[in-house]
Amino acid sequence: MGNIKNIVLTGFMMAGKSVIGKELADITGFEFVDTDDMIIQTEKKQIGDIFSEKGEEYFRNVESRIALEVARKQNAVISTGGGMVLRKQNMEALGKTGVVVNLKITPEVIKKRLDKEKSTRPVIKNSDMNEVLEKLKSRECFYNKCDYSITVSDKKSPRELAEEILEILKRNGEI
Ligand code: S3P
């Protein structure tokens, strides 16, 4: 691989950023980092507890500090929380050292994953399908700013999706 950068994964909750990111790291030999895991480690609390005890603004401030920290890495696959894109400064920092790939989730896939996955996610914990779709819609403009985008399908395994991402990056001379 020539021109080495970090690979940054963004996308709405439940798109599979962490699982696909781990596959990408496995194939490339890059280090895998997950910004939510780093937040949990530095705060010594689960995401839900940070939200309920300290509020979203506090969480977003920690997230922004973590964005700056991980942007200093090299040869890393960086899986981000679904709200990382909301602050321009985060994406500017991550985009300087990395190529940003958005994982696009469809309403069909959301429908299949929502019940199982919403309890750990404070932003959608009490939402029904329509409210989740509204949230997705309100964020699309942020997700659409990424360098590349790939639609997540249930018919493809995380490994296959990771391989597809690498194909796109190679084709475009990113790696
Ligand atoms: C959030 C997404 C979560 C986590 C937090 C907030 C969001 O990450 O950072 O619950 O606002 O979209 P995942 O996308 O990994 O679920």
mmCIF file of C-alpha atoms and ligand atoms in Angstrom:
data_model
loop_
_atom_site.group_PDB
_atom_site.id
_atom_site.type_symbol
_atom_site.label_atom_id
_atom_site.label_comp_id
_atom_site.label_asym_id
_atom_site.label_seq_id
_atom_site.Cartn_x
_atom_site.Cartn_y
_atom_site.Cartn_z
ATOM 1 C CA MET A 1 0.000 0.000 0.000
ATOM 2 C CA GLY A 2 1.447 3.313 -1.055
ATOM 3 C CA ASN A 3 -0.006 6.488 0.278
ATOM 4 C CA ILE A 4 -1.001 5.459 3.778
ATOM 5 C CA LYS A 5 -3.738 7.235 5.678
ATOM 6 C CA ASN A 6 -6.132 6.339 8.407
ATOM 7 C CA ILE A 7 -9.444 4.855 7.336
ATOM 8 C CA VAL A 8 -12.252 6.597 9.209
ATOM 9 C CA LEU A 9 -15.711 5.014 9.311
ATOM 10 C CA THR A 10 -18.764 7.170 9.869
ATOM 11 C CA GLY A 11 -22.458 6.457 9.613
ATOM 12 C CA PHE A 12 -25.703 6.196 11.475
ATOM 13 C CA MET A 13 -26.098 3.942 14.487
ATOM 14 C CA MET A 14 -26.420 0.220 13.737
ATOM 15 C CA ALA A 15 -24.670 0.482 10.360
ATOM 16 C CA GLY A 16 -21.953 -1.863 11.618
ATOM 17 C CA LYS A 17 -19.022 0.565 11.839
ATOM 18 C CA SER A 18 -17.255 -1.412 14.554
ATOM 19 C CA VAL A 19 -17.636 -4.903 13.075
ATOM 20 C CA ILE A 20 -16.717 -3.756 9.581
ATOM 21 C CA GLY A 21 -13.862 -1.667 11.001
ATOM 22 C CA LYS A 22 -12.419 -4.717 12.740
ATOM 23 C CA GLU A 23 -12.516 -6.631 9.452
ATOM 24 C CA LEU A 24 -10.780 -3.741 7.695
ATOM 25 C CA ALA A 25 -8.069 -3.706 10.354
ATOM 26 C CA ASP A 26 -7.691 -7.459 10.055
ATOM 27 C CA ILE A 27 -7.199 -7.328 6.295
ATOM 28 C CA THR A 28 -4.883 -4.293 6.247
ATOM 29 C CA GLY A 29 -2.947 -4.973 9.437
ATOM 30 C CA PHE A 30 -3.850 -1.468 10.606
ATOM 31 C CA GLU A 31 -4.554 -0.766 14.260
ATOM 32 C CA PHE A 32 -8.285 -0.732 15.084
ATOM 33 C CA VAL A 33 -9.683 2.045 17.244
ATOM 34 C CA ASP A 34 -13.248 2.759 18.205
ATOM 35 C CA THR A 35 -13.988 6.257 19.485
ATOM 36 C CA ASP A 36 -16.921 5.085 21.635
ATOM 37 C CA ASP A 37 -14.664 2.522 23.329
ATOM 38 C CA MET A 38 -12.109 5.246 24.001
ATOM 39 C CA ILE A 39 -14.803 7.442 25.536
ATOM 40 C CA ILE A 40 -15.877 4.552 27.779
ATOM 41 C CA GLN A 41 -12.255 4.005 28.820
ATOM 42 C CA THR A 42 -11.435 7.640 29.601
ATOM 43 C CA GLU A 43 -14.723 8.283 31.395
ATOM 44 C CA LYS A 44 -14.843 4.836 33.017
ATOM 45 C CA LYS A 45 -18.560 4.766 32.302
ATOM 46 C CA GLN A 46 -20.893 3.287 29.720
ATOM 47 C CA ILE A 47 -22.190 5.662 27.040
ATOM 48 C CA GLY A 48 -25.736 5.500 28.439
ATOM 49 C CA ASP A 49 -24.505 6.521 31.896
ATOM 50 C CA ILE A 50 -22.465 9.422 30.515
ATOM 51 C CA PHE A 51 -25.587 10.709 28.738
ATOM 52 C CA SER A 52 -27.876 10.280 31.731
ATOM 53 C CA GLU A 53 -25.467 11.567 34.362
ATOM 54 C CA LYS A 54 -23.679 14.342 32.489
ATOM 55 C CA GLY A 55 -25.784 15.072 29.428
ATOM 56 C CA GLU A 56 -25.221 14.982 25.692
ATOM 57 C CA GLU A 57 -23.153 18.186 25.516
ATOM 58 C CA TYR A 58 -20.619 16.708 27.925
ATOM 59 C CA PHE A 59 -20.484 13.501 25.855
ATOM 60 C CA ARG A 60 -19.948 15.505 22.650
ATOM 61 C CA ASN A 61 -17.088 17.430 24.257
ATOM 62 C CA VAL A 62 -15.341 14.208 25.259
ATOM 63 C CA GLU A 63 -15.996 12.859 21.757
ATOM 64 C CA SER A 64 -14.346 15.938 20.217
ATOM 65 C CA ARG A 65 -11.259 15.510 22.384
ATOM 66 C CA ILE A 66 -11.035 11.862 21.356
ATOM 67 C CA ALA A 67 -11.369 12.888 17.682
ATOM 68 C CA LEU A 68 -8.283 15.093 18.010
ATOM 69 C CA GLU A 69 -6.404 12.319 19.765
ATOM 70 C CA VAL A 70 -7.150 9.603 17.216
ATOM 71 C CA ALA A 71 -6.473 11.968 14.308
ATOM 72 C CA ARG A 72 -2.836 11.912 15.425
ATOM 73 C CA LYS A 73 -2.604 8.204 14.653
ATOM 74 C CA GLN A 74 -1.185 6.667 11.507
ATOM 75 C CA ASN A 75 -2.271 3.491 9.773
ATOM 76 C CA ALA A 76 -5.352 3.085 11.884
ATOM 77 C CA VAL A 77 -8.910 2.093 11.145
ATOM 78 C CA ILE A 78 -11.013 4.498 13.189
ATOM 79 C CA SER A 79 -14.610 3.587 13.846
ATOM 80 C CA THR A 80 -16.571 6.608 15.076
ATOM 81 C CA GLY A 81 -19.836 7.064 16.962
ATOM 82 C CA GLY A 82 -22.839 7.978 14.837
ATOM 83 C CA GLY A 83 -22.800 11.569 16.086
ATOM 84 C CA MET A 84 -19.127 12.266 15.381
ATOM 85 C CA VAL A 85 -20.072 13.952 12.111
ATOM 86 C CA LEU A 86 -22.215 16.555 13.896
ATOM 87 C CA ARG A 87 -19.253 18.786 14.734
ATOM 88 C CA LYS A 88 -17.332 20.199 11.822
ATOM 89 C CA GLN A 89 -14.136 20.423 13.864
ATOM 90 C CA ASN A 90 -14.193 16.645 14.460
ATOM 91 C CA MET A 91 -14.431 15.827 10.783
ATOM 92 C CA GLU A 92 -11.812 18.402 9.838
ATOM 93 C CA ALA A 93 -9.351 16.812 12.241
ATOM 94 C CA LEU A 94 -10.146 13.242 11.172
ATOM 95 C CA GLY A 95 -10.156 14.184 7.495
ATOM 96 C CA LYS A 96 -6.665 15.663 7.652
ATOM 97 C CA THR A 97 -5.059 12.323 8.409
ATOM 98 C CA GLY A 98 -7.668 9.953 7.107
ATOM 99 C CA VAL A 99 -9.978 9.083 4.302
ATOM 100 C CA VAL A 100 -13.580 9.134 5.502
ATOM 101 C CA VAL A 101 -15.915 6.332 4.445
ATOM 102 C CA ASN A 102 -19.571 6.552 5.318
ATOM 103 C CA LEU A 103 -21.589 3.412 5.909
ATOM 104 C CA LYS A 104 -25.078 4.063 4.670
ATOM 105 C CA ILE A 105 -27.829 2.159 6.379
ATOM 106 C CA THR A 106 -31.211 1.685 4.714
ATOM 107 C CA PRO A 107 -34.578 1.844 6.514
ATOM 108 C CA GLU A 108 -34.986 -1.905 5.844
ATOM 109 C CA VAL A 109 -31.778 -2.744 7.699
ATOM 110 C CA ILE A 110 -32.645 -0.311 10.499
ATOM 111 C CA LYS A 111 -35.982 -2.080 10.890
ATOM 112 C CA LYS A 112 -34.269 -5.437 11.280
ATOM 113 C CA ARG A 113 -31.710 -4.201 13.818
ATOM 114 C CA LEU A 114 -33.595 -1.609 15.833
ATOM 115 C CA ASP A 115 -35.228 -3.693 18.565
ATOM 116 C CA LYS A 116 -32.063 -5.581 19.380
ATOM 117 C CA GLU A 117 -29.747 -2.607 19.291
ATOM 118 C CA LYS A 118 -31.569 0.421 20.591
ATOM 119 C CA SER A 119 -31.289 -0.222 24.326
ATOM 120 C CA THR A 120 -27.576 0.649 24.448
ATOM 121 C CA ARG A 121 -28.024 3.849 22.438
ATOM 122 C CA PRO A 122 -29.361 6.786 24.436
ATOM 123 C CA VAL A 123 -30.144 8.866 21.351
ATOM 124 C CA ILE A 124 -32.777 6.351 20.127
ATOM 125 C CA LYS A 125 -33.510 4.344 23.257
ATOM 126 C CA ASN A 126 -37.100 5.560 23.530
ATOM 127 C CA SER A 127 -37.756 6.096 19.830
ATOM 128 C CA ASP A 128 -40.000 4.188 17.490
ATOM 129 C CA MET A 129 -39.104 3.419 13.880
ATOM 130 C CA ASN A 130 -40.526 6.693 12.559
ATOM 131 C CA GLU A 131 -38.582 8.777 15.039
ATOM 132 C CA VAL A 132 -35.391 6.924 14.202
ATOM 133 C CA LEU A 133 -35.966 7.569 10.506
ATOM 134 C CA GLU A 134 -36.515 11.254 11.283
ATOM 135 C CA LYS A 135 -33.200 11.337 13.147
ATOM 136 C CA LEU A 136 -31.469 9.632 10.229
ATOM 137 C CA LYS A 137 -32.977 12.167 7.840
ATOM 138 C CA SER A 138 -31.848 15.084 9.968
ATOM 139 C CA ARG A 139 -28.307 13.768 9.869
ATOM 140 C CA GLU A 140 -28.043 12.788 6.225
ATOM 141 C CA CYS A 141 -26.497 16.127 5.251
ATOM 142 C CA PHE A 142 -23.608 15.397 7.637
ATOM 143 C CA TYR A 143 -23.075 11.824 6.498
ATOM 144 C CA ASN A 144 -23.169 12.910 2.864
ATOM 145 C CA LYS A 145 -20.079 15.070 3.324
ATOM 146 C CA CYS A 146 -17.749 12.078 3.595
ATOM 147 C CA ASP A 147 -15.181 11.146 0.920
ATOM 148 C CA TYR A 148 -16.746 7.796 -0.007
ATOM 149 C CA SER A 149 -19.949 6.036 0.775
ATOM 150 C CA ILE A 150 -21.062 2.432 0.732
ATOM 151 C CA THR A 151 -24.516 1.048 1.397
ATOM 152 C CA VAL A 152 -24.697 -1.627 4.043
ATOM 153 C CA SER A 153 -26.762 -4.618 3.088
ATOM 154 C CA ASP A 154 -27.788 -7.590 5.167
ATOM 155 C CA LYS A 155 -26.919 -9.802 2.249
ATOM 156 C CA LYS A 156 -23.229 -9.062 2.567
ATOM 157 C CA SER A 157 -21.014 -10.109 5.463
ATOM 158 C CA PRO A 158 -18.891 -7.564 7.342
ATOM 159 C CA ARG A 159 -15.849 -9.122 5.664
ATOM 160 C CA GLU A 160 -17.324 -8.653 2.205
ATOM 161 C CA LEU A 161 -18.236 -5.056 2.986
ATOM 162 C CA ALA A 162 -14.714 -4.408 4.273
ATOM 163 C CA GLU A 163 -13.284 -5.877 1.065
ATOM 164 C CA GLU A 164 -15.602 -3.676 -0.960
ATOM 165 C CA ILE A 165 -14.419 -0.586 0.909
ATOM 166 C CA LEU A 166 -10.781 -1.482 0.260
ATOM 167 C CA GLU A 167 -11.551 -1.982 -3.423
ATOM 168 C CA ILE A 168 -13.029 1.507 -3.621
ATOM 169 C CA LEU A 169 -10.072 3.020 -1.787
ATOM 170 C CA LYS A 170 -7.567 1.218 -4.012
ATOM 171 C CA ARG A 171 -9.398 2.160 -7.165
ATOM 172 C CA ASN A 172 -9.234 5.778 -6.114
ATOM 173 C CA GLY A 173 -5.550 5.638 -5.188
ATOM 174 C CA GLU A 174 -6.212 6.249 -1.493
ATOM 175 C CA ILE A 175 -4.267 3.232 -0.298
HETATM 176 C C1 S3P B 1 -24.475 8.203 18.903
HETATM 177 C C2 S3P B 1 -24.019 7.006 18.421
HETATM 178 C C3 S3P B 1 -23.355 6.004 19.271
HETATM 179 C C4 S3P B 1 -22.687 6.673 20.476
HETATM 180 C C5 S3P B 1 -23.669 7.516 21.191
HETATM 181 C C6 S3P B 1 -24.269 8.618 20.313
HETATM 182 C C7 S3P B 1 -25.187 9.135 17.979
HETATM 183 O O1 S3P B 1 -22.407 5.289 18.507
HETATM 184 O O2 S3P B 1 -21.583 7.437 20.083
HETATM 185 O O3 S3P B 1 -24.680 6.679 21.691
HETATM 186 O O4 S3P B 1 -25.479 10.273 18.367
HETATM 187 O O5 S3P B 1 -25.450 8.731 16.821
HETATM 188 P P1 S3P B 1 -22.804 4.143 17.432
HETATM 189 O O6 S3P B 1 -23.041 4.815 16.121
HETATM 190 O O7 S3P B 1 -21.620 3.256 17.414
HETATM 191 O O8 S3P B 1 -24.022 3.467 17.952
#
